[in-house]
Amino acid sequence: MTTEATTPDEVWRNPHAPVADRVRDLVARMTPQEKLAQLQGIWAGIDAGGEMAPHQHEFAVAPRDFDELTKHGIGQLTRVFGTRPIDPEVGARTLARTQRQIVEASRFGIPALAHEECLTGLAAWQATVYPSPLCWGASFEPDLVRRMAAKFGDSMRRLGIHQGLAPVLDVTRDLRWGRVEETIGEDPHLVGVVGAAYVEGLESAGVVSTLKHFAGYSASRAGRNHAPVSIGPREFADVILPPFEMALRAGARSVMNSYADNDGVPAAADSALLTDRLRDEYGFTGTLVSDYFSVAFLHKLHGVAAGREEAAELALAAGIDVELPTVDCFGDPLLEGLEAGRIDMALVDRALTRVLAQKFELGLLDPGYSPAPSADLDLDDDESRALAREIAERSVVLLQNDGVLPLAGKRLAVIGPRADEPGAMMGCYSFPLHVGVHHPDAEMGIDVPTVLDALRAEHDVVFAQGCPVLGGTDEEIAEAVEAARQADVCVVVLGDLAGLFGKGTSGEGCDAADLKLPGRQEELLEAVLGTGMPVVLVLLSGRPYDLSRQADRLAAVVCGFYPGEEGAAALAGVLSGRVNPSGRLPVSFPGAGSSQPSTYLSAQLGARTEVSTVDPTALYPFGHGLSYAPATWVAVGSEEREWPTDGVCRVHVVVRNESDVVTSEVVQIYLHDPVAEVARPVRQLIGAVKVDLEPGQTRTVSAALHADLTSYTGRAGQRQVDPGDVELHVGTSSANIHTRLRLSMTGPRRAVGFDRVLTPVFDTP
């Protein structure tokens, strides 16, 4: 939309000049107020969105005079579509009009960069709600996730949205944490591979992806949101950071900081993390945006800044470029510090250079730029729904089955608080549960069938809720027991209500004190089991729960996590047998008495021992999942016995489908390092691939594993590859190992860094 003629000395207007030269020229022309404006956001519709988060209206209010606020320009527009239900075409036209206002109001006519949440698809009214990240992990299919992100990324770009605030790359460390539902799983390799695929998909659509939350957020004490993090540098380097490294290598152009402090240092004020590591070591050149209000939190909640000016200085010095969601510390407080000489303008120019470089790269300052939206704005078309169904079907996990599944010709009693509720399909960052709940008079905007709807379409069904997710009466449970006695099989659908900050049992700010099913749901399950009828448990939840007290009495257990708007059809397909389940657990289910939840990534003394009475053994381990027609493992082997510390080891796995239906296998390769400088996990995933097999088909999976995949952080704090004996454990879960391959790493110890090989190369002809 810049229409003024370019003069020879206005390099910034020349689209053929190098971006660095254009940025340098523009920065030199800007006043302090114009510079700071580019480091700020506006959340124009904040008052219409309800109270989404604590402190929201303490730090952010709707701008009273938009023209006054934007006279120097503005850096970002916050959640134009994701604050209230708005027709996509109306929202796109409003965004375009706002952009024209911003361009016309300021001296240089710099458009704002518009961002939106997009964890399970674009968080906008009438947009497809895809399966949650735990489902992505359960699919073990990064290509599906890449396609998904590219699909809704294209919709975002056509609406005029430039940046998506996803993916979440936090590795699950404590199942009690409310945001487990937003994670991809408990293994850094799986999180990294799937998260990198998401980044590739979103970036391929021309939308900036934002890696969250850098770094350590998920390791908070006792799984409490925003609680302090107390982990050592090796755990931080080997578990927390690898997914971010993979996603940065995939082309992510933005990063968002963690809320938490690690060993007393909040991430938003940690220059060692945000500059030394992210910028200098990893070579990241994109923008670093603050998580909402996290700059102000340095003063308000962390107590490391005396006021907003000092908070702004700390954040800028650490490496944060843009304050989101709206102007607070980077506004008048920062300007006052600059004018008084207490804050160095060089910090502002450093951030501004990154912000403007991204706007130039997006073409926002090229001649002829127009914010006009696309004419085709169907956000929930047939192709999107079909893709959502495919991901859901490929991610459902069959945890156990005594033969009752698949269901055929059975009268069903469908019971439970999640059976007849569309919201049971969705996580807390889906638009209906993130925003729609604040607008109860508005329609959901999309069609979301329930499990009851889907089962009624195929079976003779009697229904009783039994109890809500929280609360309920004895009479309601008694009604469910009576319904169970009228059927051949009981399908009990239990789980979570996703919500924000106490408005649910799972989601941001909805942490759990223990891993018992919420409310009276376990009591309901026991009552139905007491009838003696076969019980199939379907779990729709944001985290695994302790099922150890009922597992041996359940006929089958199926886990869908939050499978999205097409999830009910996917679950019904698995239950009926139309879909052969192929999902595998991205997180372990706790066993009996696991009062302190852990993951499978533990050293020898983290497993069951004679020196502790607490047994941390999982009920259902990471990587576990059953099939109605399991593949036959024919052979596993390697041609090498020696593995150079700078070389490649090749492993082959032969699998065959001896059934008359299509089946899938997830071949999982784990590293076991028996002797190292530091205590290592007994077993750690270094590669996995899903293989589909037609009836009677035999396929050979070949994996080329670079020695870099054995690296770990040694005592000196440097990542290293050691010579010595190692084992490759190849199997179908972290606990079910088919073959152990013993190899000798030969050659000198090698130091490796960010440029190391991060993934194996699979060949599955």
PDB file of C-alpha atoms in Angstrom, residues 393-535:
ATOM      1  CA  GLU A 393      -8.332 -42.076  12.594  1.00  0.00           C
ATOM      2  CA  ARG A 394      -4.566 -42.485  12.457  1.00  0.00           C
ATOM      3  CA  SER A 395      -4.098 -41.329  16.050  1.00  0.00           C
ATOM      4  CA  VAL A 396      -6.669 -43.329  18.055  1.00  0.00           C
ATOM      5  CA  VAL A 397      -4.813 -45.693  20.393  1.00  0.00           C
ATOM      6  CA  LEU A 398      -6.163 -49.113  21.332  1.00  0.00           C
ATOM      7  CA  LEU A 399      -4.611 -49.702  24.750  1.00  0.00           C
ATOM      8  CA  GLN A 400      -6.081 -53.110  25.560  1.00  0.00           C
ATOM      9  CA  ASN A 401      -8.648 -55.514  24.156  1.00  0.00           C
ATOM     10  CA  ASP A 402      -9.830 -58.916  25.333  1.00  0.00           C
ATOM     11  CA  GLY A 403     -11.560 -59.586  22.016  1.00  0.00           C
ATOM     12  CA  VAL A 404     -14.742 -57.601  22.588  1.00  0.00           C
ATOM     13  CA  LEU A 405     -13.609 -55.137  19.915  1.00  0.00           C
ATOM     14  CA  PRO A 406     -14.438 -54.622  17.178  1.00  0.00           C
ATOM     15  CA  LEU A 407     -18.101 -54.396  18.032  1.00  0.00           C
ATOM     16  CA  ALA A 408     -20.478 -56.271  15.729  1.00  0.00           C
ATOM     17  CA  GLY A 409     -24.201 -56.805  16.122  1.00  0.00           C
ATOM     18  CA  LYS A 410     -24.154 -55.748  19.775  1.00  0.00           C
ATOM     19  CA  ARG A 411     -26.689 -53.640  21.645  1.00  0.00           C
ATOM     20  CA  LEU A 412     -24.716 -50.878  23.311  1.00  0.00           C
ATOM     21  CA  ALA A 413     -25.147 -48.932  26.502  1.00  0.00           C
ATOM     22  CA  VAL A 414     -23.321 -45.658  25.911  1.00  0.00           C
ATOM     23  CA  ILE A 415     -22.536 -44.022  29.246  1.00  0.00           C
ATOM     24  CA  GLY A 416     -20.489 -41.140  30.528  1.00  0.00           C
ATOM     25  CA  PRO A 417     -20.159 -37.352  30.607  1.00  0.00           C
ATOM     26  CA  ARG A 418     -18.068 -37.177  27.425  1.00  0.00           C
ATOM     27  CA  ALA A 419     -20.390 -39.311  25.275  1.00  0.00           C
ATOM     28  CA  ASP A 420     -22.905 -36.659  24.210  1.00  0.00           C
ATOM     29  CA  GLU A 421     -20.847 -33.474  24.343  1.00  0.00           C
ATOM     30  CA  PRO A 422     -19.287 -31.848  21.235  1.00  0.00           C
ATOM     31  CA  GLY A 423     -16.746 -30.065  23.432  1.00  0.00           C
ATOM     32  CA  ALA A 424     -15.318 -33.440  24.458  1.00  0.00           C
ATOM     33  CA  MET A 425     -13.583 -33.561  21.070  1.00  0.00           C
ATOM     34  CA  MET A 426     -11.597 -30.349  21.561  1.00  0.00           C
ATOM     35  CA  GLY A 427      -8.775 -28.880  23.621  1.00  0.00           C
ATOM     36  CA  CYS A 428      -8.548 -25.567  25.431  1.00  0.00           C
ATOM     37  CA  TYR A 429      -7.029 -23.692  22.480  1.00  0.00           C
ATOM     38  CA  SER A 430      -9.822 -24.630  20.070  1.00  0.00           C
ATOM     39  CA  PHE A 431     -11.984 -21.609  19.286  1.00  0.00           C
ATOM     40  CA  PRO A 432     -15.215 -23.038  20.788  1.00  0.00           C
ATOM     41  CA  LEU A 433     -13.579 -23.694  24.165  1.00  0.00           C
ATOM     42  CA  HIS A 434     -11.062 -20.844  24.157  1.00  0.00           C
ATOM     43  CA  VAL A 435     -13.376 -18.071  22.998  1.00  0.00           C
ATOM     44  CA  GLY A 436     -16.834 -19.438  22.282  1.00  0.00           C
ATOM     45  CA  VAL A 437     -17.517 -20.243  25.936  1.00  0.00           C
ATOM     46  CA  HIS A 438     -17.468 -16.492  26.622  1.00  0.00           C
ATOM     47  CA  HIS A 439     -20.244 -16.012  24.046  1.00  0.00           C
ATOM     48  CA  PRO A 440     -22.910 -18.575  24.977  1.00  0.00           C
ATOM     49  CA  ASP A 441     -25.501 -17.033  22.672  1.00  0.00           C
ATOM     50  CA  ALA A 442     -23.359 -17.565  19.584  1.00  0.00           C
ATOM     51  CA  GLU A 443     -23.536 -20.788  17.588  1.00  0.00           C
ATOM     52  CA  MET A 444     -20.489 -23.055  17.609  1.00  0.00           C
ATOM     53  CA  GLY A 445     -19.970 -22.299  13.942  1.00  0.00           C
ATOM     54  CA  ILE A 446     -18.926 -25.836  12.925  1.00  0.00           C
ATOM     55  CA  ASP A 447     -20.578 -29.245  13.010  1.00  0.00           C
ATOM     56  CA  VAL A 448     -19.050 -31.427  15.740  1.00  0.00           C
ATOM     57  CA  PRO A 449     -20.795 -34.805  16.112  1.00  0.00           C
ATOM     58  CA  THR A 450     -20.560 -36.553  19.471  1.00  0.00           C
ATOM     59  CA  VAL A 451     -19.514 -40.123  20.185  1.00  0.00           C
ATOM     60  CA  LEU A 452     -23.163 -40.901  20.903  1.00  0.00           C
ATOM     61  CA  ASP A 453     -24.178 -39.468  17.513  1.00  0.00           C
ATOM     62  CA  ALA A 454     -21.579 -41.571  15.715  1.00  0.00           C
ATOM     63  CA  LEU A 455     -22.415 -44.821  17.544  1.00  0.00           C
ATOM     64  CA  ARG A 456     -26.155 -44.369  17.082  1.00  0.00           C
ATOM     65  CA  ALA A 457     -25.573 -44.203  13.337  1.00  0.00           C
ATOM     66  CA  GLU A 458     -24.207 -47.769  13.400  1.00  0.00           C
ATOM     67  CA  HIS A 459     -25.585 -49.525  16.485  1.00  0.00           C
ATOM     68  CA  ASP A 460     -28.643 -50.054  18.647  1.00  0.00           C
ATOM     69  CA  VAL A 461     -27.904 -47.738  21.573  1.00  0.00           C
ATOM     70  CA  VAL A 462     -29.309 -46.845  24.990  1.00  0.00           C
ATOM     71  CA  PHE A 463     -27.755 -43.768  26.634  1.00  0.00           C
ATOM     72  CA  ALA A 464     -27.252 -42.492  30.181  1.00  0.00           C
ATOM     73  CA  GLN A 465     -24.834 -39.738  31.191  1.00  0.00           C
ATOM     74  CA  GLY A 466     -24.135 -41.196  34.634  1.00  0.00           C
ATOM     75  CA  CYS A 467     -22.530 -37.996  35.924  1.00  0.00           C
ATOM     76  CA  PRO A 468     -21.033 -34.769  34.611  1.00  0.00           C
ATOM     77  CA  VAL A 469     -17.260 -34.353  34.445  1.00  0.00           C
ATOM     78  CA  LEU A 470     -17.436 -32.773  37.899  1.00  0.00           C
ATOM     79  CA  GLY A 471     -20.184 -33.422  40.429  1.00  0.00           C
ATOM     80  CA  GLY A 472     -23.261 -35.548  39.873  1.00  0.00           C
ATOM     81  CA  THR A 473     -25.711 -37.490  41.996  1.00  0.00           C
ATOM     82  CA  ASP A 474     -26.215 -41.057  43.160  1.00  0.00           C
ATOM     83  CA  GLU A 475     -29.435 -41.152  41.147  1.00  0.00           C
ATOM     84  CA  GLU A 476     -27.588 -40.340  37.910  1.00  0.00           C
ATOM     85  CA  ILE A 477     -25.100 -43.129  38.523  1.00  0.00           C
ATOM     86  CA  ALA A 478     -27.952 -45.534  39.286  1.00  0.00           C
ATOM     87  CA  GLU A 479     -29.570 -44.633  35.951  1.00  0.00           C
ATOM     88  CA  ALA A 480     -26.338 -45.506  34.196  1.00  0.00           C
ATOM     89  CA  VAL A 481     -26.178 -48.870  35.950  1.00  0.00           C
ATOM     90  CA  GLU A 482     -29.719 -49.642  34.812  1.00  0.00           C
ATOM     91  CA  ALA A 483     -28.816 -48.698  31.238  1.00  0.00           C
ATOM     92  CA  ALA A 484     -25.765 -50.959  31.378  1.00  0.00           C
ATOM     93  CA  ARG A 485     -27.907 -53.945  32.337  1.00  0.00           C
ATOM     94  CA  GLN A 486     -30.023 -53.481  29.193  1.00  0.00           C
ATOM     95  CA  ALA A 487     -27.110 -53.919  26.775  1.00  0.00           C
ATOM     96  CA  ASP A 488     -24.632 -56.496  25.527  1.00  0.00           C
ATOM     97  CA  VAL A 489     -21.625 -54.158  25.837  1.00  0.00           C
ATOM     98  CA  CYS A 490     -21.141 -50.909  27.739  1.00  0.00           C
ATOM     99  CA  VAL A 491     -19.159 -48.122  26.091  1.00  0.00           C
ATOM    100  CA  VAL A 492     -18.174 -45.725  28.870  1.00  0.00           C
ATOM    101  CA  VAL A 493     -16.867 -42.383  27.597  1.00  0.00           C
ATOM    102  CA  LEU A 494     -14.916 -40.505  30.269  1.00  0.00           C
ATOM    103  CA  GLY A 495     -12.321 -37.786  30.429  1.00  0.00           C
ATOM    104  CA  ASP A 496     -11.764 -34.065  30.723  1.00  0.00           C
ATOM    105  CA  LEU A 497     -13.501 -30.784  30.232  1.00  0.00           C
ATOM    106  CA  ALA A 498     -10.932 -28.578  28.505  1.00  0.00           C
ATOM    107  CA  GLY A 499     -10.830 -25.000  29.704  1.00  0.00           C
ATOM    108  CA  LEU A 500      -8.674 -22.140  30.886  1.00  0.00           C
ATOM    109  CA  PHE A 501      -7.601 -21.174  34.394  1.00  0.00           C
ATOM    110  CA  GLY A 502      -9.939 -23.282  36.493  1.00  0.00           C
ATOM    111  CA  LYS A 503     -12.826 -23.426  34.039  1.00  0.00           C
ATOM    112  CA  GLY A 504     -11.981 -27.015  33.159  1.00  0.00           C
ATOM    113  CA  THR A 505     -10.109 -30.093  34.324  1.00  0.00           C
ATOM    114  CA  SER A 506      -7.456 -29.854  31.597  1.00  0.00           C
ATOM    115  CA  GLY A 507      -5.909 -26.917  29.812  1.00  0.00           C
ATOM    116  CA  GLU A 508      -3.867 -23.839  30.604  1.00  0.00           C
ATOM    117  CA  GLY A 509      -4.049 -23.165  34.334  1.00  0.00           C
ATOM    118  CA  CYS A 510      -6.066 -26.359  34.972  1.00  0.00           C
ATOM    119  CA  ASP A 511      -3.436 -28.440  36.751  1.00  0.00           C
ATOM    120  CA  ALA A 512      -4.273 -31.646  38.610  1.00  0.00           C
ATOM    121  CA  ALA A 513      -3.409 -32.532  42.195  1.00  0.00           C
ATOM    122  CA  ASP A 514      -3.388 -36.240  41.285  1.00  0.00           C
ATOM    123  CA  LEU A 515      -4.102 -38.478  38.316  1.00  0.00           C
ATOM    124  CA  LYS A 516      -7.457 -39.893  39.367  1.00  0.00           C
ATOM    125  CA  LEU A 517     -10.253 -39.377  36.885  1.00  0.00           C
ATOM    126  CA  PRO A 518     -11.912 -36.016  37.629  1.00  0.00           C
ATOM    127  CA  GLY A 519     -15.016 -35.797  39.754  1.00  0.00           C
ATOM    128  CA  ARG A 520     -17.081 -38.948  40.267  1.00  0.00           C
ATOM    129  CA  GLN A 521     -16.066 -40.577  37.000  1.00  0.00           C
ATOM    130  CA  GLU A 522     -14.087 -43.388  38.613  1.00  0.00           C
ATOM    131  CA  GLU A 523     -17.069 -44.084  40.855  1.00  0.00           C
ATOM    132  CA  LEU A 524     -19.292 -44.247  37.768  1.00  0.00           C
ATOM    133  CA  LEU A 525     -16.864 -46.623  36.051  1.00  0.00           C
ATOM    134  CA  GLU A 526     -16.775 -48.897  39.101  1.00  0.00           C
ATOM    135  CA  ALA A 527     -20.569 -48.950  39.247  1.00  0.00           C
ATOM    136  CA  VAL A 528     -20.849 -50.000  35.616  1.00  0.00           C
ATOM    137  CA  LEU A 529     -18.128 -52.621  36.038  1.00  0.00           C
ATOM    138  CA  GLY A 530     -20.114 -53.921  38.980  1.00  0.00           C
ATOM    139  CA  THR A 531     -22.912 -55.018  36.655  1.00  0.00           C
ATOM    140  CA  GLY A 532     -20.659 -57.709  35.211  1.00  0.00           C
ATOM    141  CA  MET A 533     -21.298 -56.495  31.670  1.00  0.00           C
ATOM    142  CA  PRO A 534     -18.310 -56.109  29.306  1.00  0.00           C
ATOM    143  CA  VAL A 535     -17.055 -52.526  29.541  1.00  0.00           C
TER     144      VAL A 535
END
